[in-house]
Tab-separated table of C-alpha atoms in Angstrom:
chain	number	residue	atom	x	y	z
A	1	MET	CA	27.703	15.541	-7.482
A	2	THR	CA	29.917	16.817	-4.660
A	3	SER	CA	32.735	14.626	-3.378
A	4	ARG	CA	30.579	13.835	-0.329
A	5	ASP	CA	27.644	12.880	-2.554
A	6	THR	CA	29.939	10.720	-4.656
A	7	THR	CA	31.271	8.934	-1.567
A	8	THR	CA	27.728	8.329	-0.327
A	9	ALA	CA	26.662	7.004	-3.731
A	10	ARG	CA	29.666	4.662	-3.812
A	11	GLU	CA	28.848	3.288	-0.370
A	12	THR	CA	25.198	2.842	-1.327
A	13	VAL	CA	26.047	1.016	-4.546
A	14	ALA	CA	28.645	-1.174	-2.830
A	15	THR	CA	26.127	-2.126	-0.125
A	16	LEU	CA	23.365	-2.718	-2.670
A	17	LEU	CA	25.579	-4.994	-4.753
A	18	ASP	CA	26.821	-6.862	-1.700
A	19	ARG	CA	23.339	-7.554	-0.324
A	20	TYR	CA	21.129	-7.729	-3.424
A	21	GLY	CA	23.456	-7.865	-6.431
A	22	THR	CA	22.407	-11.199	-7.908
A	23	THR	CA	21.066	-11.055	-11.445
A	24	TYR	CA	17.677	-12.597	-12.012
A	25	ALA	CA	19.294	-14.994	-14.475
A	26	ALA	CA	21.644	-16.285	-11.782
A	27	GLU	CA	18.768	-16.540	-9.319
A	28	ALA	CA	16.921	-18.701	-11.857
A	29	GLY	CA	19.948	-20.978	-12.184
A	30	ILE	CA	20.996	-19.690	-15.609
A	31	ARG	CA	24.764	-19.652	-16.164
A	32	LEU	CA	24.617	-16.826	-18.660
A	33	ARG	CA	27.002	-17.103	-21.593
A	34	ASN	CA	26.854	-16.050	-25.222
A	35	THR	CA	25.637	-19.493	-26.324
A	36	PRO	CA	22.183	-20.535	-27.559
A	37	GLN	CA	20.800	-22.420	-24.551
A	38	PRO	CA	21.389	-19.891	-21.744
A	39	LEU	CA	20.295	-17.045	-24.033
A	40	TYR	CA	17.047	-18.894	-24.696
A	41	GLN	CA	16.579	-19.551	-20.982
A	42	LEU	CA	16.986	-15.826	-20.344
A	43	LEU	CA	14.305	-15.126	-22.957
A	44	VAL	CA	11.932	-17.491	-21.145
A	45	LEU	CA	12.728	-15.841	-17.812
A	46	SER	CA	12.142	-12.396	-19.334
A	47	ASP	CA	8.712	-13.510	-20.530
A	48	LEU	CA	7.817	-14.744	-17.042
A	49	LEU	CA	9.182	-11.670	-15.247
A	50	SER	CA	7.284	-9.271	-17.504
A	51	ALA	CA	3.871	-10.442	-16.266
A	52	ARG	CA	2.101	-8.772	-13.347
A	53	ILE	CA	3.302	-11.357	-10.869
A	54	ARG	CA	5.915	-11.406	-8.100
A	55	ALA	CA	9.465	-11.699	-9.365
A	56	SER	CA	10.137	-14.548	-6.938
A	57	VAL	CA	7.287	-16.536	-8.475
A	58	ALA	CA	8.541	-15.870	-12.004
A	59	VAL	CA	12.025	-17.070	-11.020
A	60	ALA	CA	10.604	-20.190	-9.354
A	61	ALA	CA	8.536	-20.942	-12.453
A	62	ALA	CA	11.589	-20.604	-14.689
A	63	ARG	CA	13.542	-22.966	-12.454
A	64	ALA	CA	10.661	-25.464	-12.613
A	65	LEU	CA	10.516	-25.303	-16.423
A	66	PHE	CA	14.272	-25.881	-16.661
A	67	ALA	CA	14.109	-28.703	-14.104
A	68	HIS	CA	11.586	-30.409	-16.388
A	69	GLY	CA	14.127	-30.254	-19.209
A	70	LEU	CA	12.566	-27.314	-21.051
A	71	ARG	CA	15.894	-25.522	-21.493
A	72	SER	CA	16.000	-25.104	-25.279
A	73	PRO	CA	13.485	-23.971	-27.903
A	74	ASP	CA	13.148	-27.414	-29.459
A	75	ARG	CA	12.453	-29.022	-26.085
A	76	MET	CA	9.951	-26.278	-25.251
A	77	ARG	CA	8.207	-26.665	-28.593
A	78	ASP	CA	8.072	-30.454	-28.335
A	79	ALA	CA	6.624	-30.447	-24.800
A	80	THR	CA	2.866	-30.720	-24.593
A	81	TRP	CA	0.850	-27.706	-23.546
A	82	GLN	CA	-0.142	-29.557	-20.368
A	83	GLU	CA	3.489	-30.295	-19.519
A	84	ARG	CA	4.235	-26.585	-19.717
A	85	VAL	CA	1.186	-25.736	-17.605
A	86	ASP	CA	2.164	-28.290	-14.976
A	87	ALA	CA	5.743	-27.004	-14.758
A	88	LEU	CA	4.557	-23.401	-14.436
A	89	GLY	CA	2.091	-24.438	-11.732
A	90	GLU	CA	4.843	-26.266	-9.871
A	91	GLY	CA	6.678	-22.945	-9.700
A	92	GLY	CA	3.571	-21.172	-8.405
A	93	TYR	CA	2.889	-19.384	-11.705
A	94	ARG	CA	-0.820	-20.155	-11.737
A	95	ARG	CA	-2.493	-16.871	-12.576
A	96	TYR	CA	-1.182	-16.795	-16.143
A	97	ASP	CA	-0.156	-20.420	-16.582
A	98	GLU	CA	-2.440	-21.390	-19.467
A	99	ARG	CA	-1.762	-18.299	-21.581
A	100	THR	CA	1.938	-18.419	-20.832
A	101	ALA	CA	2.160	-22.113	-21.706
A	102	THR	CA	0.742	-21.283	-25.129
A	103	GLN	CA	3.087	-18.317	-25.587
A	104	LEU	CA	6.130	-20.385	-24.650
A	105	GLY	CA	5.289	-22.989	-27.277
A	106	GLU	CA	4.609	-20.377	-29.946
A	107	GLY	CA	7.695	-18.381	-28.979
A	108	ALA	CA	9.935	-21.429	-29.234
A	109	GLN	CA	8.587	-22.175	-32.703
A	110	ARG	CA	9.082	-18.559	-33.801
A	111	LEU	CA	12.685	-18.569	-32.553
A	112	LEU	CA	13.383	-21.817	-34.394
A	113	ASP	CA	11.783	-20.491	-37.583
A	114	ASP	CA	13.462	-17.077	-37.528
A	115	TYR	CA	16.883	-17.825	-36.066
A	116	GLY	CA	17.313	-21.567	-35.936
A	117	GLY	CA	16.845	-21.359	-32.171
A	118	ASP	CA	19.944	-19.169	-31.769
A	119	LEU	CA	19.484	-15.615	-30.454
A	120	ARG	CA	23.041	-14.796	-31.503
A	121	ARG	CA	21.663	-14.585	-35.038
A	122	LEU	CA	19.299	-11.833	-33.905
A	123	ARG	CA	22.272	-10.088	-32.321
A	124	ALA	CA	24.232	-10.303	-35.568
A	125	GLU	CA	21.239	-9.078	-37.552
A	126	ALA	CA	20.804	-6.072	-35.245
A	127	ASP	CA	24.526	-5.215	-35.599
A	128	GLY	CA	24.699	-3.131	-32.422
A	129	ASP	CA	21.351	-1.348	-32.925
A	130	LEU	CA	19.418	-1.645	-29.639
A	131	ASP	CA	16.142	-0.641	-31.273
A	132	ALA	CA	16.577	-3.448	-33.777
A	133	LEU	CA	17.355	-5.857	-30.934
A	134	ARG	CA	14.207	-4.774	-29.100
A	135	ALA	CA	12.106	-5.136	-32.243
A	136	GLY	CA	13.496	-8.602	-32.886
A	137	LEU	CA	12.845	-9.731	-29.320
A	138	ARG	CA	9.295	-8.380	-29.458
A	139	ARG	CA	8.497	-10.652	-32.395
A	140	THR	CA	8.484	-13.438	-29.808
A	141	PRO	CA	4.976	-14.136	-28.467
A	142	GLY	CA	4.834	-13.028	-24.820
A	143	ILE	CA	7.719	-10.556	-25.131
A	144	GLY	CA	6.526	-6.944	-25.072
A	145	PRO	CA	8.443	-3.753	-24.280
A	146	ALA	CA	8.970	-4.753	-20.638
A	147	GLY	CA	10.145	-8.249	-21.520
A	148	ALA	CA	12.581	-6.930	-24.131
A	149	ASP	CA	14.045	-4.476	-21.614
A	150	ILE	CA	14.406	-7.212	-18.988
A	151	PHE	CA	16.269	-9.399	-21.475
A	152	LEU	CA	18.616	-6.580	-22.509
A	153	ARG	CA	19.150	-5.489	-18.895
A	154	GLU	CA	20.411	-8.961	-18.025
A	155	VAL	CA	22.180	-9.856	-21.282
A	156	GLN	CA	24.395	-6.756	-21.197
A	157	ALA	CA	26.796	-8.848	-19.115
A	158	VAL	CA	27.626	-10.860	-22.263
A	159	TRP	CA	26.430	-8.510	-25.030
A	160	PRO	CA	28.451	-5.344	-24.321
A	161	GLU	CA	26.687	-3.351	-27.056
A	162	ALA	CA	23.608	-3.331	-24.803
A	163	ALA	CA	25.511	-1.650	-21.965
A	164	PRO	CA	25.126	0.393	-19.950
A	165	LEU	CA	21.408	-0.383	-19.809
A	166	VAL	CA	19.391	0.576	-16.748
A	167	ASP	CA	15.711	0.302	-17.582
A	168	GLU	CA	12.781	2.308	-16.233
A	169	LYS	CA	12.087	0.002	-13.289
A	170	ALA	CA	15.759	0.036	-12.239
A	171	LEU	CA	15.832	3.829	-12.469
A	172	GLN	CA	12.886	3.933	-10.070
A	173	GLY	CA	15.050	2.005	-7.607
A	174	ALA	CA	17.920	4.442	-8.129
A	175	GLU	CA	15.629	7.348	-7.320
A	176	ARG	CA	14.388	5.668	-4.148
A	177	LEU	CA	17.980	5.195	-3.004
A	178	GLY	CA	19.018	8.741	-3.865
A	179	LEU	CA	21.418	7.544	-6.566
A	180	PRO	CA	22.139	9.167	-9.946
A	181	THR	CA	19.720	8.257	-12.709
A	182	SER	CA	22.271	8.381	-15.523
A	183	PRO	CA	22.970	4.840	-16.808
A	184	ALA	CA	26.578	5.796	-17.537
A	185	GLU	CA	27.089	7.149	-14.017
A	186	LEU	CA	25.473	4.070	-12.463
A	187	ALA	CA	27.713	1.837	-14.597
A	188	ARG	CA	30.752	3.758	-13.360
A	189	LEU	CA	29.673	3.343	-9.738
A	190	ALA	CA	29.098	-0.381	-10.279
A	191	GLU	CA	32.556	-0.800	-11.774
A	192	GLU	CA	34.187	1.143	-8.954
A	193	ALA	CA	32.328	-0.920	-6.369
A	194	GLU	CA	33.589	-4.131	-7.953
A	195	HIS	CA	37.106	-3.207	-9.011
A	196	GLY	CA	37.894	0.298	-7.840
A	197	ALA	CA	38.589	1.241	-11.445
A	198	GLY	CA	37.053	3.447	-14.086
A	199	PRO	CA	33.935	2.596	-16.097
A	200	GLU	CA	33.979	-0.373	-18.412
A	201	GLN	CA	30.864	-1.043	-20.450
A	202	GLY	CA	29.488	-4.546	-20.577
A	203	THR	CA	30.834	-5.695	-17.246
A	204	PRO	CA	28.694	-8.069	-15.169
A	205	GLY	CA	28.522	-5.372	-12.474
A	206	THR	CA	26.134	-3.182	-14.454
A	207	ALA	CA	23.687	-6.047	-14.954
A	208	ALA	CA	23.951	-6.965	-11.269
A	209	LEU	CA	23.411	-3.366	-10.189
A	210	ALA	CA	20.409	-3.004	-12.487
A	211	ALA	CA	18.856	-6.161	-10.996
A	212	ALA	CA	19.512	-4.896	-7.464
A	213	LEU	CA	17.936	-1.541	-8.330
A	214	VAL	CA	14.836	-3.340	-9.598
A	215	ARG	CA	14.600	-5.108	-6.236
A	216	ALA	CA	14.803	-1.685	-4.563
A	217	ALA	CA	11.996	-0.425	-6.790
A	218	LEU	CA	9.811	-3.408	-5.922
A	219	ASP	CA	10.462	-3.660	-2.179
A	220	LYS	CA	10.786	-0.772	0.280
A	221	HIS	CA	12.485	-3.145	2.734
A	222	VAL	CA	15.430	-3.362	0.323
A	223	VAL	CA	15.737	0.434	0.286
A	224	ASP	CA	15.605	0.711	4.084
A	225	ASP	CA	18.056	-2.159	4.554
A	226	VAL	CA	20.601	-0.735	2.094
A	227	ILE	CA	20.429	2.774	3.522
A	228	GLU	CA	20.864	1.464	7.080
A	229	HIS	CA	23.877	-0.713	6.239
A	230	ALA	CA	25.469	1.916	3.985
A	231	GLU	CA	25.280	4.457	6.815
A	232	HIS	CA	26.978	2.034	9.185
A	233	SER	CA	29.811	1.455	6.720
A	234	THR	CA	30.726	5.136	6.475
């Protein structure tokens, strides 16, 4: 990249983060930390987001599940199937509500059986191997390749071994915005936008940028809005 291209990319990333840089976990009300409950909530959100349904609906459904107290695998397992269906419907997640309600119950039981409800045990088992992490996540009913990537894209803020992770959907957003498609370069731009420093893997900025890039991939209005405001800032 030329110095002019680099300056343009920095302005674009700074504008994108400023206007759309909220992780999906934060949007769903998850205060992400490396502790069992928020990690489980992120797994639930990743399941919901991976379906062919609007991201806003998936986030609303996650918030509804959590509002009904279904914030941990034991509470999810112990809820009745109908309680899960009703909470999903309250969030507008009606197209896949019955199947997803079943998957959530089965997934909670699998997590309890395999890891005592604590995804940190999967992390320890994988020992920094992202393929092993993906394989472990995909043992959860409802979590396929897309769901595993969504989880890792968001969790990199607290699991630095997953960083810098910019999945296929986020890279589509980068292309639409004329940004580099190297995860390492995007991570560097995110760090510079936040702190004006060099790259630092595992920072929240990479997860936020990846989420914002997904929004750009899903909504042309986001692309147009970012380009317009980035141009005005130069």
